[in-house]
Each structure stands twice: as C-alpha cells, then as structure tokens.
CSV table of C-alpha atoms in Angstrom, one decimal:
chain,number,residue,atom,x,y,z
J,1,UNK,CA,125.5,249.6,19.9
J,2,UNK,CA,126.7,249.6,16.3
J,3,UNK,CA,124.4,246.8,15.3
J,4,UNK,CA,125.4,244.4,12.5
J,5,UNK,CA,122.3,242.2,13.1
J,6,UNK,CA,119.1,243.8,14.3
J,7,UNK,CA,116.1,241.5,15.1
J,8,UNK,CA,112.8,243.2,15.9
J,9,UNK,CA,109.8,241.2,17.2
J,10,UNK,CA,110.1,238.2,14.8
J,11,UNK,CA,107.5,235.4,15.0
J,12,UNK,CA,106.9,232.3,12.9
J,13,UNK,CA,103.6,230.5,12.6
J,14,UNK,CA,103.1,227.4,10.5
J,15,UNK,CA,99.8,225.6,10.2
J,16,UNK,CA,98.3,227.5,13.0
J,17,UNK,CA,101.2,226.6,15.4
J,18,UNK,CA,103.5,229.4,16.7
J,19,UNK,CA,107.1,228.2,16.6
J,20,UNK,CA,108.7,231.4,17.8
J,21,UNK,CA,107.1,234.6,19.0
J,22,UNK,CA,108.3,238.2,19.5
J,23,UNK,CA,112.0,237.6,19.5
J,24,UNK,CA,114.2,240.7,19.5
J,25,UNK,CA,118.0,241.2,20.0
J,26,UNK,CA,121.0,242.8,18.4
J,27,UNK,CA,124.6,241.8,17.7
J,28,UNK,CA,127.3,244.5,17.4
J,29,UNK,CA,130.4,244.7,15.3
J,30,UNK,CA,133.1,242.4,16.7
J,31,UNK,CA,130.7,240.7,19.2
J,32,UNK,CA,130.4,237.0,19.7
J,33,UNK,CA,126.8,236.2,20.7
J,34,UNK,CA,125.7,232.7,21.9
J,35,UNK,CA,122.2,231.4,21.2
J,36,UNK,CA,121.0,228.8,23.7
J,37,UNK,CA,117.8,226.9,24.2
J,38,UNK,CA,116.5,223.3,24.8
J,39,UNK,CA,115.7,221.0,21.9
J,40,UNK,CA,112.5,222.3,20.3
J,41,UNK,CA,112.8,225.7,21.8
J,42,UNK,CA,112.9,227.5,18.4
J,43,UNK,CA,116.7,228.0,17.9
J,44,UNK,CA,116.8,226.3,14.5
J,45,UNK,CA,113.6,228.2,13.3
J,46,UNK,CA,115.2,231.5,14.4
J,47,UNK,CA,118.5,230.7,12.6
J,48,UNK,CA,116.7,229.7,9.4
J,49,UNK,CA,114.9,233.0,9.5
J,50,UNK,CA,118.1,234.9,10.0
J,51,UNK,CA,119.8,233.4,7.0
J,52,UNK,CA,116.8,233.8,4.8
J,53,UNK,CA,115.8,230.2,4.4
J,54,UNK,CA,112.3,231.0,5.7
J,55,UNK,CA,110.4,234.3,6.2
J,56,UNK,CA,109.2,235.5,9.5
J,57,UNK,CA,105.4,235.7,9.8
J,58,UNK,CA,105.9,239.1,11.4
J,59,UNK,CA,108.7,241.3,12.6
J,60,UNK,CA,111.9,242.4,10.9
J,61,UNK,CA,115.5,241.3,10.4
J,62,UNK,CA,118.2,243.7,9.3
J,63,UNK,CA,121.9,243.0,8.4
J,64,UNK,CA,124.1,246.1,8.2
J,65,UNK,CA,121.0,248.2,7.9
J,66,UNK,CA,119.5,246.2,5.1
J,67,UNK,CA,116.0,244.7,5.8
J,68,UNK,CA,116.1,241.0,4.8
J,69,UNK,CA,112.5,241.1,3.5
J,70,UNK,CA,112.9,244.4,1.5
J,71,UNK,CA,116.5,244.1,0.4
J,72,UNK,CA,117.3,240.4,0.6
J,73,UNK,CA,120.3,240.4,-1.8
J,74,UNK,CA,122.0,243.3,-0.1
J,75,UNK,CA,121.4,241.8,3.4
J,76,UNK,CA,122.5,238.3,2.6
J,77,UNK,CA,125.6,239.6,0.9
J,78,UNK,CA,126.9,240.4,4.4
J,79,UNK,CA,126.1,237.0,5.9
J,80,UNK,CA,128.2,233.8,6.1
J,81,UNK,CA,126.6,230.7,7.7
J,82,UNK,CA,126.9,227.1,8.6
J,83,UNK,CA,123.4,225.9,9.4
J,84,UNK,CA,123.2,222.3,10.5
J,85,UNK,CA,125.6,220.4,8.2
J,86,UNK,CA,127.7,222.3,5.5
J,87,UNK,CA,126.4,221.8,2.0
J,88,UNK,CA,129.4,220.4,0.1
J,89,UNK,CA,130.1,218.5,-3.1
J,90,UNK,CA,131.7,215.2,-2.1
J,91,UNK,CA,133.0,214.4,-5.6
J,92,UNK,CA,135.0,217.7,-5.7
J,93,UNK,CA,138.1,218.5,-3.9
J,94,UNK,CA,138.1,221.1,-1.1
J,95,UNK,CA,139.6,223.7,-3.4
J,96,UNK,CA,137.1,222.9,-6.1
J,97,UNK,CA,134.3,223.4,-3.6
J,98,UNK,CA,135.6,226.8,-2.6
J,99,UNK,CA,136.1,227.8,-6.3
J,100,UNK,CA,132.5,226.8,-7.0
J,101,UNK,CA,131.2,228.9,-4.2
J,102,UNK,CA,133.5,231.8,-5.2
J,103,UNK,CA,132.0,231.7,-8.7
J,104,UNK,CA,128.4,231.7,-7.4
J,105,UNK,CA,129.3,234.7,-5.2
J,106,UNK,CA,131.1,236.4,-8.0
J,107,UNK,CA,134.1,236.9,-5.8
J,108,UNK,CA,137.0,238.9,-7.0
J,109,UNK,CA,140.5,237.8,-6.2
J,110,UNK,CA,139.3,234.3,-5.5
J,111,UNK,CA,142.7,232.5,-5.7
J,112,UNK,CA,144.2,234.6,-3.0
J,113,UNK,CA,141.1,234.5,-0.8
J,114,UNK,CA,140.9,230.7,-1.1
J,115,UNK,CA,144.5,230.3,0.1
J,116,UNK,CA,143.8,232.8,2.9
J,117,UNK,CA,140.7,231.1,4.3
J,118,UNK,CA,142.2,227.6,3.9
J,119,UNK,CA,145.1,228.8,6.1
J,120,UNK,CA,142.7,230.3,8.6
J,121,UNK,CA,140.8,227.1,9.1
J,122,UNK,CA,143.8,224.8,8.9
J,123,UNK,CA,143.0,223.0,5.6
J,124,UNK,CA,145.8,224.3,3.4
J,125,UNK,CA,147.5,220.9,3.2
J,126,UNK,CA,144.3,219.0,2.4
J,127,UNK,CA,142.6,221.2,-0.2
J,128,UNK,CA,143.4,218.9,-3.1
J,129,UNK,CA,141.7,215.9,-1.5
J,130,UNK,CA,138.1,214.8,-2.4
J,131,UNK,CA,135.6,216.0,0.2
J,132,UNK,CA,134.1,212.5,0.3
J,133,UNK,CA,137.4,211.4,2.0
J,134,UNK,CA,137.2,214.2,4.6
J,135,UNK,CA,136.4,213.5,8.2
J,136,UNK,CA,133.4,215.2,9.9
J,137,UNK,CA,135.8,217.7,11.5
J,138,UNK,CA,137.5,218.5,8.1
J,139,UNK,CA,134.0,219.0,6.6
J,140,UNK,CA,133.2,221.5,9.3
J,141,UNK,CA,136.4,223.4,8.6
J,142,UNK,CA,135.7,223.5,4.9
J,143,UNK,CA,132.2,224.7,5.6
J,144,UNK,CA,133.6,227.5,7.8
J,145,UNK,CA,136.1,228.4,5.0
J,146,UNK,CA,133.2,228.6,2.6
J,147,UNK,CA,131.2,230.8,5.0
J,148,UNK,CA,134.2,233.2,5.3
J,149,UNK,CA,135.1,233.3,1.7
J,150,UNK,CA,133.2,236.5,0.8
J,151,UNK,CA,134.3,238.4,4.0
J,152,UNK,CA,130.9,238.5,5.7
J,153,UNK,CA,130.1,241.2,8.3
J,154,UNK,CA,127.9,238.6,10.1
J,155,UNK,CA,128.9,234.9,10.7
J,156,UNK,CA,126.1,232.6,11.8
J,157,UNK,CA,127.2,229.2,13.1
J,158,UNK,CA,124.9,226.4,14.1
J,159,UNK,CA,126.8,223.6,16.0
J,160,UNK,CA,130.0,224.4,14.2
J,161,UNK,CA,132.3,222.3,16.4
J,162,UNK,CA,130.7,219.0,15.5
J,163,UNK,CA,133.4,216.5,14.7
J,164,UNK,CA,136.3,218.6,16.1
J,165,UNK,CA,138.7,217.1,18.6
J,166,UNK,CA,139.7,219.1,21.7
J,167,UNK,CA,142.7,220.6,19.9
J,168,UNK,CA,140.5,221.5,16.9
J,169,UNK,CA,137.9,223.1,19.2
J,170,UNK,CA,140.7,225.2,20.9
J,171,UNK,CA,141.9,226.4,17.4
J,172,UNK,CA,138.3,227.1,16.5
J,173,UNK,CA,137.8,229.3,19.6
J,174,UNK,CA,141.0,231.2,18.7
J,175,UNK,CA,139.8,231.7,15.1
J,176,UNK,CA,136.5,233.1,16.3
J,177,UNK,CA,138.3,235.6,18.6
J,178,UNK,CA,140.5,236.6,15.7
J,179,UNK,CA,137.5,237.2,13.4
J,180,UNK,CA,135.8,239.2,16.1
J,181,UNK,CA,138.9,241.3,16.7
J,182,UNK,CA,138.7,242.2,13.0
J,183,UNK,CA,135.1,243.4,13.4
J,184,UNK,CA,133.1,240.3,12.3
J,185,UNK,CA,129.8,239.9,14.3
J,186,UNK,CA,129.3,236.2,15.2
J,187,UNK,CA,126.2,234.3,16.2
J,188,UNK,CA,127.1,231.0,17.7
J,189,UNK,CA,124.5,228.3,18.5
J,190,UNK,CA,125.8,225.2,20.4
J,191,UNK,CA,124.8,222.6,22.9
J,192,UNK,CA,128.3,222.8,24.4
J,193,UNK,CA,127.7,225.3,27.1
J,194,UNK,CA,131.4,225.3,28.2
J,195,UNK,CA,132.4,226.4,24.7
J,196,UNK,CA,129.8,229.2,24.7
J,197,UNK,CA,131.0,230.4,28.0
J,198,UNK,CA,134.7,230.4,26.9
J,199,UNK,CA,134.2,232.3,23.7
J,200,UNK,CA,131.1,234.5,23.8
J,201,UNK,CA,130.6,238.0,25.0
J,202,UNK,CA,126.9,237.7,25.5
J,203,UNK,CA,124.3,235.0,25.4
J,204,UNK,CA,120.5,234.9,24.7
J,205,UNK,CA,118.2,232.0,25.7
J,206,UNK,CA,115.1,230.9,23.9
J,207,UNK,CA,112.5,228.8,25.8
J,208,UNK,CA,109.2,227.6,24.3
J,209,UNK,CA,109.7,229.9,21.3
J,210,UNK,CA,110.2,233.0,23.5
J,211,UNK,CA,113.2,235.1,24.3
J,212,UNK,CA,113.7,234.7,28.1
J,213,UNK,CA,117.2,236.1,28.8
J,214,UNK,CA,120.0,238.3,27.4
J,215,UNK,CA,123.1,238.6,29.5
J,216,UNK,CA,126.8,239.3,29.4
J,217,UNK,CA,128.6,236.0,30.0
J,218,UNK,CA,130.7,237.5,32.8
J,219,UNK,CA,127.6,238.6,34.7
J,220,UNK,CA,126.2,235.0,34.9
J,221,UNK,CA,129.0,233.9,37.2
J,222,UNK,CA,128.8,237.0,39.5
J,223,UNK,CA,128.6,235.5,43.0
J,224,UNK,CA,126.2,238.3,44.1
J,225,UNK,CA,123.9,237.3,41.3
J,226,UNK,CA,124.0,233.6,41.3
J,227,UNK,CA,125.8,232.0,44.3
J,228,UNK,CA,124.8,228.4,44.8
J,229,UNK,CA,125.6,226.0,47.6
J,230,UNK,CA,126.5,222.3,47.2
J,231,UNK,CA,125.4,220.2,50.2
J,232,UNK,CA,127.0,216.8,50.5
J,233,UNK,CA,124.6,214.4,52.1
J,234,UNK,CA,124.0,210.6,52.5
J,235,UNK,CA,121.1,210.7,50.1
J,236,UNK,CA,120.3,213.5,47.7
J,237,UNK,CA,116.9,212.0,46.8
J,238,UNK,CA,115.8,212.0,50.4
J,239,UNK,CA,117.2,215.5,51.0
J,240,UNK,CA,115.3,217.0,48.1
J,241,UNK,CA,112.1,215.2,49.2
J,242,UNK,CA,112.6,216.6,52.7
J,243,UNK,CA,113.0,220.2,51.5
J,244,UNK,CA,110.0,219.8,49.2
J,245,UNK,CA,107.8,218.4,52.0
J,246,UNK,CA,108.6,221.4,54.2
J,247,UNK,CA,107.9,223.8,51.3
J,248,UNK,CA,111.4,225.4,51.5
J,249,UNK,CA,112.0,227.4,48.3
J,250,UNK,CA,115.7,227.3,47.5
J,251,UNK,CA,115.7,226.1,43.9
J,252,UNK,CA,117.3,222.8,45.0
J,253,UNK,CA,118.2,220.3,42.4
J,254,UNK,CA,119.9,216.9,42.2
J,255,UNK,CA,123.7,216.9,41.3
J,256,UNK,CA,124.7,213.4,42.2
J,257,UNK,CA,123.3,210.6,44.5
J,258,UNK,CA,125.1,212.3,47.4
J,259,UNK,CA,125.0,216.0,46.4
J,260,UNK,CA,122.3,218.6,46.0
J,261,UNK,CA,122.7,222.2,44.8
J,262,UNK,CA,120.6,225.1,46.0
J,263,UNK,CA,120.4,228.9,46.3
J,264,UNK,CA,121.1,229.7,49.9
J,265,UNK,CA,118.4,231.7,51.8
J,266,UNK,CA,119.1,235.5,52.1
J,267,UNK,CA,118.9,235.3,55.9
J,268,UNK,CA,120.2,232.3,57.8
J,269,UNK,CA,121.0,228.8,56.7
J,270,UNK,CA,120.2,227.4,60.1
J,271,UNK,CA,116.4,226.6,59.5
J,272,UNK,CA,117.3,224.8,56.2
J,273,UNK,CA,120.0,222.7,57.9
J,274,UNK,CA,117.8,222.0,60.8
J,275,UNK,CA,115.0,220.8,58.5
J,276,UNK,CA,117.4,218.3,56.8
J,277,UNK,CA,118.8,217.1,60.2
J,278,UNK,CA,115.3,216.7,61.6
J,279,UNK,CA,114.4,214.7,58.5
J,280,UNK,CA,117.2,212.2,59.2
J,281,UNK,CA,119.6,213.5,56.6
J,282,UNK,CA,123.3,213.3,57.4
J,283,UNK,CA,125.1,216.4,56.2
J,284,UNK,CA,128.8,215.7,55.4
J,285,UNK,CA,129.9,219.2,54.2
J,286,UNK,CA,128.9,222.4,52.5
J,287,UNK,CA,130.6,223.9,49.5
J,288,UNK,CA,130.1,227.3,47.9
J,289,UNK,CA,129.8,227.3,44.1
J,290,UNK,CA,129.5,230.3,41.8
J,291,UNK,CA,126.9,230.0,39.1
J,292,UNK,CA,128.2,228.9,35.7
J,293,UNK,CA,126.5,229.4,32.4
J,294,UNK,CA,125.3,225.8,32.6
J,295,UNK,CA,123.8,226.4,36.0
J,296,UNK,CA,121.9,229.5,34.8
J,297,UNK,CA,120.8,227.7,31.6
J,298,UNK,CA,119.4,224.7,33.6
J,299,UNK,CA,117.7,227.0,36.1
J,300,UNK,CA,115.9,228.9,33.3
J,301,UNK,CA,115.0,225.9,31.2
J,302,UNK,CA,114.1,223.5,34.0
J,303,UNK,CA,117.0,221.2,33.3
J,304,UNK,CA,116.2,220.6,29.6
J,305,UNK,CA,119.5,220.9,27.6
J,306,UNK,CA,119.5,221.7,23.9
C-alpha cells in the first residue's frame, strides 16, 4: 500500500489511565477509511493525536512519510481536518473566514482556490453572508471548505455530516468519492453506520481503547462470513431466555418484541428449533439476512453504538 497515513503502535496515557493502547493502521492514497467505536472507546483521542492536538505517549504517526513528532510542520501541511465542530468566526462572512485561513496557511492563489472549494461544497451563493447566520449544515460545509483549502493529502473528518439533510448527505458522499478519485486519503469517523457503509472502502473498529478489527466493507456483508437468521416468534424475550437456559451458543440478540437474530449452527437447525418449540415458543417464520456493517459492529462491541 502507498500509505498516506501510517500509524504504528500509538498509545495515550493520562494521569495513569490508558485511553488508547497499541493502535496501528494505514490509509492509502485515494482510500476512504471509516473509524468506528462505541462512545468512550478512544476514537476522539485517536483523532486528536492524528491531527497533532495531543502527542502519543508512545508509538508513531507519519503523514506522507513525515513523522508527526519529528517533523510536525511538514506532516501537518498535508492534513486537513474537521474535529468535532469547525472553528469559525461568526462575525465574519464565509469568504472572510476562508481568506483568514488562507493567510494563516500562506496559501498562494487564494482567490481562485476559495471559489473552487466553495463550489465543491455548495456554498458559492452564500459566501458573503455572516457565519453567525449559517445553519449547522452550512457551518459543516464551510468547515469542510476550510479543511480542503490547502489541498491536503489526508482529510480527517469527525462526524462531518452533522446538520446535513438527506440531500446534503448524498452530496457529501459524492464529494468524498470525487476527492478520493483525485488521490486524497480520507479518514471518516461517524456514528451513522449506513453512511460509513455506503462510502468507505475499509473500516477499523476501536473497542475499549484497542484496535479490534480492520476489514474491507464489502467483506463484512459476505454471506459465507456473516450470515444471520431472523426468527419471527410470539415473544423474542422468551425465545432468548429459552436459548440461554439451554446453553445454545448462536450469538442471538433481540431485534424487536417478536423477532430475534442469530448465527445459524454450522450443522442442522433442527435442535435449535426443537428447543424453542419445546419451550413453548411459537415460530411464525424464518428469514435469512446477510450481515451488514451495523450487525458486525454491534456483534463486536456488544451492542454499544458510538
């Protein structure tokens, strides 16, 4: 892989408490990589280390071959980011915000580039308005324009679709694909698993401060890797209790009051179905379901969404 971002064994300890430990991954040129994890898993700490807001206690981070610790200026020159909420000046217009950032970045050809990024994010008609009058979605768009202004090799986005309506989210997905096709590496952190699944090439999952999974998105839905079965019953709660009492290990979980989801046994379904029937459970129908990204995430994290 031609790595734009290379993370090697980073850990962060504060006040004797380890927040993240031994995290390693890479993102290649033109790749969109999704970062997932429950609340408190260490996503935000990891992102803050990647953008240079805090230093790792150990390990290394390199952007385009530049070590963030040893050559911070060169490394950060290749990074554009939205971390949490974009930092914007409400009393300035959208254009004035971009010009201020261009000055701080010593950007050449700022006028043309500002027009270009405004068009990319769909703000060209609203640049003259004061940012304090912007909706949350418009602020997100302006933050993205600011992150793109200096043509970064790596774009890091933490919950970038906050405030966007469905049409705006669709446009945002298309923009990410366009940027990736031009060679930009993108790290995307979001609690909207459907969005991650639609736009990302690979995903990584953090759980309890540790890296627990890296996978191509397409592989997560492979029926041979993650086929699940939906069983429609009269009482999901009673069905789960019945399986648990008999010690049947099928990773069953509650879907709705009348539906449970489980991984079917490798051999025959007959013993499982017999157990439910003997337990007084009425089975209405069985339905095969391929594993989605959300299914896999909930399986790994024990149902704790982030």
